[in-house]
Short mmCIF file of C-alpha atoms and ligand atoms in Angstrom, two decimals:
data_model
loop_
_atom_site.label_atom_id
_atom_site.label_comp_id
_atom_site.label_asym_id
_atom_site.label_seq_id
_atom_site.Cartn_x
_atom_site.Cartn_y
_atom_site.Cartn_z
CA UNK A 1 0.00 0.00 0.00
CA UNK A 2 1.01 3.30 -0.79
CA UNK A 3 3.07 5.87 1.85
CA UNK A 4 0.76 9.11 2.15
CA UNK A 5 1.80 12.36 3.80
CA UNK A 6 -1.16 14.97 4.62
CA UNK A 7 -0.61 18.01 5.49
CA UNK A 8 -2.98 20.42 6.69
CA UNK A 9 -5.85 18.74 8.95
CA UNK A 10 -8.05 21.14 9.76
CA UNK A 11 -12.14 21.21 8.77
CA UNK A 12 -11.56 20.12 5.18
CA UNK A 13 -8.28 18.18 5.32
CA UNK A 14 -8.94 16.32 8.60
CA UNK A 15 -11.66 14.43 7.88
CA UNK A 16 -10.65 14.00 4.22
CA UNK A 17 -7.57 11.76 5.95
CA UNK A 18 -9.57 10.48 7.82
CA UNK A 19 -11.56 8.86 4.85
CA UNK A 20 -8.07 7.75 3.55
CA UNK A 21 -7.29 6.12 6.79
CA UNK A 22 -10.69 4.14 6.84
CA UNK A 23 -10.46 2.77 3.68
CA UNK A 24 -7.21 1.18 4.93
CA UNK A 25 -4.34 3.42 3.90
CA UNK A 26 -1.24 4.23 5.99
CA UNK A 27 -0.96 7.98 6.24
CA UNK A 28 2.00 10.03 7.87
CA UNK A 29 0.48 13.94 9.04
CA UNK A 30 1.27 16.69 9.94
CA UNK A 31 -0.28 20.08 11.36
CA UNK A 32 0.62 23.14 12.97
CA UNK A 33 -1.90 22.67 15.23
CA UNK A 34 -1.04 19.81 17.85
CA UNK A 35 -4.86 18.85 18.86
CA UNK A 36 -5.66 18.28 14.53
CA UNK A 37 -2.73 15.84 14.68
CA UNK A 38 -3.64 14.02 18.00
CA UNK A 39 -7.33 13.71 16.40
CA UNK A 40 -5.15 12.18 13.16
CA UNK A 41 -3.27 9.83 15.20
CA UNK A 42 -6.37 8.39 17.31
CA UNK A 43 -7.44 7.46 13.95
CA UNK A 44 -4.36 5.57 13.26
CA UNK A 45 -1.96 7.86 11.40
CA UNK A 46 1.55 8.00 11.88
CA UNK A 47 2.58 11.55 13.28
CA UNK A 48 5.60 13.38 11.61
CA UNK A 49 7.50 15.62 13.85
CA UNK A 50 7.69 18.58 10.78
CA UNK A 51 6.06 18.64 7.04
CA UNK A 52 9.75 17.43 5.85
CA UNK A 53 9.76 14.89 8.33
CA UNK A 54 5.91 13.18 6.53
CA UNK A 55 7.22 13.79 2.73
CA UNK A 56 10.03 11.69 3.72
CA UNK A 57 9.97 8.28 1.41
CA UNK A 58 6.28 9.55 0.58
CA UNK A 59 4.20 8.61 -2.84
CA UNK A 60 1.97 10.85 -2.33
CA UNK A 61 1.57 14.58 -0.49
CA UNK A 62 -1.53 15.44 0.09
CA UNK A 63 -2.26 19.50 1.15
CA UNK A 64 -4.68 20.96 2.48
CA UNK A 65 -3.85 24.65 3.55
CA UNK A 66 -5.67 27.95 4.14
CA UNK A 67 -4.51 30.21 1.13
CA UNK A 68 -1.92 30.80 -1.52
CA UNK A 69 0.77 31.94 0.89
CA UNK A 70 0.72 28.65 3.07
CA UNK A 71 0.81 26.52 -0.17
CA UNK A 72 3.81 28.59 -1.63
CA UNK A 73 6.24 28.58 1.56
CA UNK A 74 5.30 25.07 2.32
CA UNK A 75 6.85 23.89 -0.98
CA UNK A 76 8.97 26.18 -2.86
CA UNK A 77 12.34 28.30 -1.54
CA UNK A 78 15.50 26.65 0.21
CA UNK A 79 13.84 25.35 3.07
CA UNK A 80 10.46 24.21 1.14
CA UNK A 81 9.26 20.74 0.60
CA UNK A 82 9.94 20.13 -3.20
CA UNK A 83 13.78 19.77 -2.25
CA UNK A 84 12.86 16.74 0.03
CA UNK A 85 10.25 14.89 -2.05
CA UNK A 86 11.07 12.09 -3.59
CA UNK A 87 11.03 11.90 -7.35
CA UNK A 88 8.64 9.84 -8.55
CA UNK A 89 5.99 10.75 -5.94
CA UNK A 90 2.75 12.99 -6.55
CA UNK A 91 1.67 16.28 -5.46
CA UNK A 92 -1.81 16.42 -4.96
CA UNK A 93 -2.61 20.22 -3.64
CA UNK A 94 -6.70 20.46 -2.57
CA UNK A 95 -6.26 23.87 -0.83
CA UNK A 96 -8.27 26.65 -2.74
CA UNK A 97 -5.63 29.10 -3.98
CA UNK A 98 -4.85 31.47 -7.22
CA UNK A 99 -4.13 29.72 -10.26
CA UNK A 100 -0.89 31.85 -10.44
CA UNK A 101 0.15 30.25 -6.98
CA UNK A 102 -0.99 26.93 -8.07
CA UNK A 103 1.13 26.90 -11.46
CA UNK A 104 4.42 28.81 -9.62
CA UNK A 105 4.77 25.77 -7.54
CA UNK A 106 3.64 23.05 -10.26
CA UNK A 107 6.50 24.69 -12.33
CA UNK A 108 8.90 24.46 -9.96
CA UNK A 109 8.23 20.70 -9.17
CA UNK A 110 8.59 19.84 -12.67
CA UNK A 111 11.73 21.05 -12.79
CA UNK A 112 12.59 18.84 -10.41
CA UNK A 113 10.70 16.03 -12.09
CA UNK A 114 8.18 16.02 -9.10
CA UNK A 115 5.00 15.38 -11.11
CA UNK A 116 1.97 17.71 -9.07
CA UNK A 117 -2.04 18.40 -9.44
CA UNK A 118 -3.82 21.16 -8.44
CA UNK A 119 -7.67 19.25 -6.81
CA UNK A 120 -9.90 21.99 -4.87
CA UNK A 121 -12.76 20.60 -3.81
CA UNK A 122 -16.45 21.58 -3.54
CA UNK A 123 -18.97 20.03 -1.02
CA UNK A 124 -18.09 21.89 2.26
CA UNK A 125 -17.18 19.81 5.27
CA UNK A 126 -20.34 17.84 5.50
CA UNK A 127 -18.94 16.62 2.12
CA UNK A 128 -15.45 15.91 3.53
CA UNK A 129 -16.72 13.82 5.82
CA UNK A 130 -19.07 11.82 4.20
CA UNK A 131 -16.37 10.97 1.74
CA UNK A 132 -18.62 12.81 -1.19
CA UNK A 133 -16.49 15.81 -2.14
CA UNK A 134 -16.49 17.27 -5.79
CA UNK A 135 -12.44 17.18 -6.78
CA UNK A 136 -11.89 20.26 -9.32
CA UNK A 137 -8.24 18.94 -10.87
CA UNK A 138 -5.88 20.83 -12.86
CA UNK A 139 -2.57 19.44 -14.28
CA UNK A 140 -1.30 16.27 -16.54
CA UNK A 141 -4.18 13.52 -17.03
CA UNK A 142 -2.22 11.24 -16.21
CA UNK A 143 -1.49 12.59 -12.67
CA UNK A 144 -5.00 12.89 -11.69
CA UNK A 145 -5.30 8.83 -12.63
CA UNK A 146 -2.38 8.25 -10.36
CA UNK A 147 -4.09 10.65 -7.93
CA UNK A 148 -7.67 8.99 -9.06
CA UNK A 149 -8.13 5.58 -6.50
CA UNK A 150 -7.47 8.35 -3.65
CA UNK A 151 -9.64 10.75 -5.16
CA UNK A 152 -12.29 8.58 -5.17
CA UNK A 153 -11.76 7.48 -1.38
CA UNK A 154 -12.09 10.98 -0.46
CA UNK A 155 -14.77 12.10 -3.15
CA UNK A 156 -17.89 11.35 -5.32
CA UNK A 157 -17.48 13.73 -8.61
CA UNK A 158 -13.95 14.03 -10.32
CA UNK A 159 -13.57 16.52 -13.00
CA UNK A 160 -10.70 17.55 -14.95
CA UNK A 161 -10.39 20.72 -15.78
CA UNK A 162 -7.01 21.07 -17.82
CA UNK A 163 -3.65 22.14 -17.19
CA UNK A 164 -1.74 23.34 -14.11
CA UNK A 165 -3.85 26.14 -12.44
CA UNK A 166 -7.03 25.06 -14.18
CA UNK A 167 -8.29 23.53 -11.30
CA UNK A 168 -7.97 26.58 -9.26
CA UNK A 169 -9.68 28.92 -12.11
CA UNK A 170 -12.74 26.60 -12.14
CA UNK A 171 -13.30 26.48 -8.61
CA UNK A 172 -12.67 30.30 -8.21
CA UNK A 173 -15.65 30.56 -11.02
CA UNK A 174 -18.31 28.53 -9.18
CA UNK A 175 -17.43 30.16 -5.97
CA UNK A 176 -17.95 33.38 -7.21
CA UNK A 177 -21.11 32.34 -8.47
CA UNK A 178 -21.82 30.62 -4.88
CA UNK A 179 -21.32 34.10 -3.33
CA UNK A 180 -23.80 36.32 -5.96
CA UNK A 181 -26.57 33.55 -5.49
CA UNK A 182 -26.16 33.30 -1.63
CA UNK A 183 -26.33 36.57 -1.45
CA UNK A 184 -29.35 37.59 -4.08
CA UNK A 185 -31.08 34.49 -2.03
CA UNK A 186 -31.00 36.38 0.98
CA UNK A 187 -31.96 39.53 -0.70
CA UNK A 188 -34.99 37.82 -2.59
CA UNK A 189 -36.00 36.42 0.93
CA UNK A 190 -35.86 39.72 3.28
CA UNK A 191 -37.80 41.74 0.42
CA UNK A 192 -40.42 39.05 0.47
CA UNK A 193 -40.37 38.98 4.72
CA UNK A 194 -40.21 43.00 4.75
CA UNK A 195 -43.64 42.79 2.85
CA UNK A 196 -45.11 40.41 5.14
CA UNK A 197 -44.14 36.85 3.55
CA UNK A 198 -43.16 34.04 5.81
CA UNK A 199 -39.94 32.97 4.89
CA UNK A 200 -40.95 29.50 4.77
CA UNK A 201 -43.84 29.60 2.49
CA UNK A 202 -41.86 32.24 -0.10
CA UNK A 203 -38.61 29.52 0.27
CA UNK A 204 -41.14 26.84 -0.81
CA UNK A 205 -42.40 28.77 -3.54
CA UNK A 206 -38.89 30.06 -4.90
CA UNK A 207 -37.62 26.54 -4.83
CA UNK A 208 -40.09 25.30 -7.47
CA UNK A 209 -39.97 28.53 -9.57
CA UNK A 210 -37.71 30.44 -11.56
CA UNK A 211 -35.86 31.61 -9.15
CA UNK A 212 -34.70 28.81 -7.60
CA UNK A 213 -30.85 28.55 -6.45
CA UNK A 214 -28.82 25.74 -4.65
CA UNK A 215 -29.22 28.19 -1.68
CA UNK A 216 -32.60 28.45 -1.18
CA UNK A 217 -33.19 24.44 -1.56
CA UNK A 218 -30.25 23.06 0.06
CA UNK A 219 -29.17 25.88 2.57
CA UNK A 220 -31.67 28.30 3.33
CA UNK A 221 -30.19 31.24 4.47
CA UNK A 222 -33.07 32.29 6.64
CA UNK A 223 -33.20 31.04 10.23
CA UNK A 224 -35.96 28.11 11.06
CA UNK A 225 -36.42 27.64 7.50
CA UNK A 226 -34.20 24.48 7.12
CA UNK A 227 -32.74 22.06 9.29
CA UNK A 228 -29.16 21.03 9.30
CA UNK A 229 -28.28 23.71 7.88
CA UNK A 230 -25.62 26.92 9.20
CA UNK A 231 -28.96 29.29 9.33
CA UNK A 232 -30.57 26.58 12.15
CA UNK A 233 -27.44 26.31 14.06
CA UNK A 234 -26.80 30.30 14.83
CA UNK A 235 -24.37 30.18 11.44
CA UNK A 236 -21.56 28.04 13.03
CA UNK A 237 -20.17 25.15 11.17
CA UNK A 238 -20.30 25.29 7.49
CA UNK A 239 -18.40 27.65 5.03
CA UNK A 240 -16.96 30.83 6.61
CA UNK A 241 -17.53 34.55 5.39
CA UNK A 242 -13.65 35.20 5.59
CA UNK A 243 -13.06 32.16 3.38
CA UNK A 244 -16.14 33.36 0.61
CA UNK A 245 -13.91 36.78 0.95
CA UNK A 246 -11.14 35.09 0.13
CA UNK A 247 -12.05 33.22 -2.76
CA UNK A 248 -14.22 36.50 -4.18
CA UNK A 249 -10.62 38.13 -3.84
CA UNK A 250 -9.38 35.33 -6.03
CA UNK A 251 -11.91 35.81 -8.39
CA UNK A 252 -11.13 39.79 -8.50
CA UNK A 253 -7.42 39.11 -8.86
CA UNK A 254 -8.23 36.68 -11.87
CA UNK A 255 -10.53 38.90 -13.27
CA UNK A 256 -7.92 41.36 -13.68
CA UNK A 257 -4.87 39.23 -14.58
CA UNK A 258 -7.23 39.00 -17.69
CA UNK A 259 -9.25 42.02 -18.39
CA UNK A 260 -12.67 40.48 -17.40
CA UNK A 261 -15.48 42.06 -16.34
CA UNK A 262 -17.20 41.06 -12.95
CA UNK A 263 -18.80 43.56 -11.92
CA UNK A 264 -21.50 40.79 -9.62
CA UNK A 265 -18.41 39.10 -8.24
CA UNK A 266 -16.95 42.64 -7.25
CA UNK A 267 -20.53 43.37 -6.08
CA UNK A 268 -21.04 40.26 -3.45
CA UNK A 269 -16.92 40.73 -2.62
CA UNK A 270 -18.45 44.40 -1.39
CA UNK A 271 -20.84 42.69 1.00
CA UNK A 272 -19.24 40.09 2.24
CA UNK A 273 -16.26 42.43 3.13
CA UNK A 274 -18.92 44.51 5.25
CA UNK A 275 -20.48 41.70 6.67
CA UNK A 276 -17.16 40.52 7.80
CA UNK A 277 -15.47 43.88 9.57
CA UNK A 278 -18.71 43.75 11.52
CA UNK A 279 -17.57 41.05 13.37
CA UNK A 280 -19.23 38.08 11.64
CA UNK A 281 -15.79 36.69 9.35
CA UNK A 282 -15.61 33.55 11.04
CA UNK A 283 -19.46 32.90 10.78
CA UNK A 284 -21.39 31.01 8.11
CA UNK A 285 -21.35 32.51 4.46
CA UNK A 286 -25.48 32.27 4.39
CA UNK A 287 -25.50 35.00 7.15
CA UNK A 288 -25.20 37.49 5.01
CA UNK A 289 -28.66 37.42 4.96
CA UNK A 290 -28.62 39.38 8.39
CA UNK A 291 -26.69 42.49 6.39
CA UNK A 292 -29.48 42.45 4.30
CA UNK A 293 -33.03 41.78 6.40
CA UNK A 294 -34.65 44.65 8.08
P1 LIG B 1 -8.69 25.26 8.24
O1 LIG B 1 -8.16 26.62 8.62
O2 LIG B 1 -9.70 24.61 9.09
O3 LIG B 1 -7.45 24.24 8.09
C1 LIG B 1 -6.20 24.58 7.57
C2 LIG B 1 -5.16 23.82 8.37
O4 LIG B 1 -3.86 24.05 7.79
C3 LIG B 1 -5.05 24.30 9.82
O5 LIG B 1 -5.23 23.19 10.69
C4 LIG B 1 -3.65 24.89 9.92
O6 LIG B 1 -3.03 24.70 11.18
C5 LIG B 1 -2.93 24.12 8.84
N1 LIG B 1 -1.71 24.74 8.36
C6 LIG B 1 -1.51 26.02 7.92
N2 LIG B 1 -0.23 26.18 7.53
C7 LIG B 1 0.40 25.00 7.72
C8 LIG B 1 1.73 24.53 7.52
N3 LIG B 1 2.69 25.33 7.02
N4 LIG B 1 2.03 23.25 7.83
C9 LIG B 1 1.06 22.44 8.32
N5 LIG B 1 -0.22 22.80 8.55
C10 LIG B 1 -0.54 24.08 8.25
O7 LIG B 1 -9.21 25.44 6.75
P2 LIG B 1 -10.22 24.45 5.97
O8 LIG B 1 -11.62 24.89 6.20
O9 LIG B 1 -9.81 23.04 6.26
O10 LIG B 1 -9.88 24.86 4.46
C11 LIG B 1 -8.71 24.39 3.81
C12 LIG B 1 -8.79 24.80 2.36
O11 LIG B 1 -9.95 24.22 1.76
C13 LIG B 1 -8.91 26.32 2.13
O12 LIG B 1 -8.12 26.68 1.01
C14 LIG B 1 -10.40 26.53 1.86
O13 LIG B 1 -10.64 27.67 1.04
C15 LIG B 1 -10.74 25.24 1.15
N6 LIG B 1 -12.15 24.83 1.26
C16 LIG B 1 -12.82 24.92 2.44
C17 LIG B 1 -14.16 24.53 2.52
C18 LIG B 1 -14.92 24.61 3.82
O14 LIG B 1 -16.17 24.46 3.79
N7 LIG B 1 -14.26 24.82 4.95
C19 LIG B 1 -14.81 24.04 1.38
C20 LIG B 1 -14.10 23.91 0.18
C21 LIG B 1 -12.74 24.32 0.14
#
């Protein structure tokens, strides 16, 4: 059985090894944080003592990281981890970063003939758990069907997008659009409460009309609405505002890298960005329906 190092187990890439780990593979981690190992090792991981210690002898490293800045340091300069993986071992990078990032350190493991993928994922960390996350892969084919047997331990849907980077631009794209329809949602809803609607009854109605989003049928921003959802459970748990900011900045910087125009995306980046130096960055993306109800 393969050697796997995973780094980066916090609400996405915890669970995500831990999927590995069930389905019987021997995993070396490691995290900054020394309670996200300890919850590794219960499971039966093997704990490294740094990240160069876990690449050590590895097939495959596995990251998970907060932004662009953790990916790049952790690999590339002097001190980074392409100068300690092994050759023929894979990269496999499922943090949500910019393309630019994502190619800048693909380009510098090929040079070293350290083959890499970029594989975001979509599905939130009920999806990370449940083993059913959507992997968004950029980079050569035939590294995602190296990568592909994990993939599939960790994931349901497994789309390739196209080269180095390409994984990143897709993901940035449906995020964007994640943020515009969470937050026209929520608009659509307090317009329809301000003029005496219950939310309930107008989320029942939008869901089978023409208005219908993923938002309003599978995460109802509006409080009492839905269960099991962020909005039912005082907007803890789910998919921070900070992290929507983030990846609305990634859109923006994109956007510009190539002349587009999105003037939406630059729109919900606006609110979000308000919603968040209120105090609400670390809460659920779907309250930004409290910026926006009476
Ligand atoms: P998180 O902050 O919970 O976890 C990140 C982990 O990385 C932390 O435990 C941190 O200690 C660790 N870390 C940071 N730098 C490190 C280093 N140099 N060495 C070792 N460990 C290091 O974040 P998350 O929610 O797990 O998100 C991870 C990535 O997945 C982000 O890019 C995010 O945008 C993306 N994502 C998150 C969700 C979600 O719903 N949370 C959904 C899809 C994608």
């Amino acid at each position: 059985m393969s050697q796997i190092a995973f780094i980066g187990l916090g609400n996405m890439g915890g669970p995500m090894a831990i999927n590995l780990i069930k389905a019987g593979h021997s995993l070396v981690v490691f995290d900054l944080v020394p309670s996200a190992v300890q919850t590794l090792v219960n499971a039966g991981a093997k704990q490294a003592t740094s990240a160069i210690d876990a690449v050590k002898g590895a097939d495959f490293v596995i990251s998970m990281l907060p932004a662009s800045q953790h990916v790049e340091s952790l690999y590339l300069g002097e001190s980074g981890l392409l100068q300690h993986i092994s050759k023929n071992a894979l990269i496999i990078d499922c943090s949500t970063i910019a393309a630019e990032s994502a190619r800048r350190v693909a380009k510098a493991a090929d040079a070293l003939c350290i083959a890499m993928i970029d594989a975001p994922v979509s599905g939130g960390t009920g999806g990370a758990i449940a083993g059913t996350l959507t992997f968004i892969v950029g980079g050569p084919a035939e590294g995602l069907e190296r990568a592909r047997p994990l993939l599939e331990k960790m994931g349901k849907n497994i789309f390739h997008a196209g080269a180095a980077g390409a994984g990143q631009v897709a993901k940035i794209a449906n995020n964007m659009l994640l943020g515009i329809a969470m937050a026209g949602t929520a608009e659509a809803l307090a317009l329809g409460v301000a003029n005496g609607l219950d939310p309930k009854v107008l989320s029942d109605i939008i869901s089978k009309s023409s208005g219908r989003t993923w938002a309003i049928e599978l995460y109802n921003p509006w409080p009492g609405t839905m269960e099991n959802v962020p909005s039912s459970k005082g907007y803890t748990g789910g998919f921070g505002v900070d992290l929507m900011l983030k990846d609305l900045g990634l859109a923006a910087q994109a956007a510009l890298s190539t002349g587009s125009a999105i003037p939406l995306g630059e729109l919900a980046r606006n609110l979000y960005a308000v919603h968040s130096t209120q105090g609400n960055g670390m809460q659920d993306f779907s309250s930004i329906v409290n910026l926006l109800k009476k």
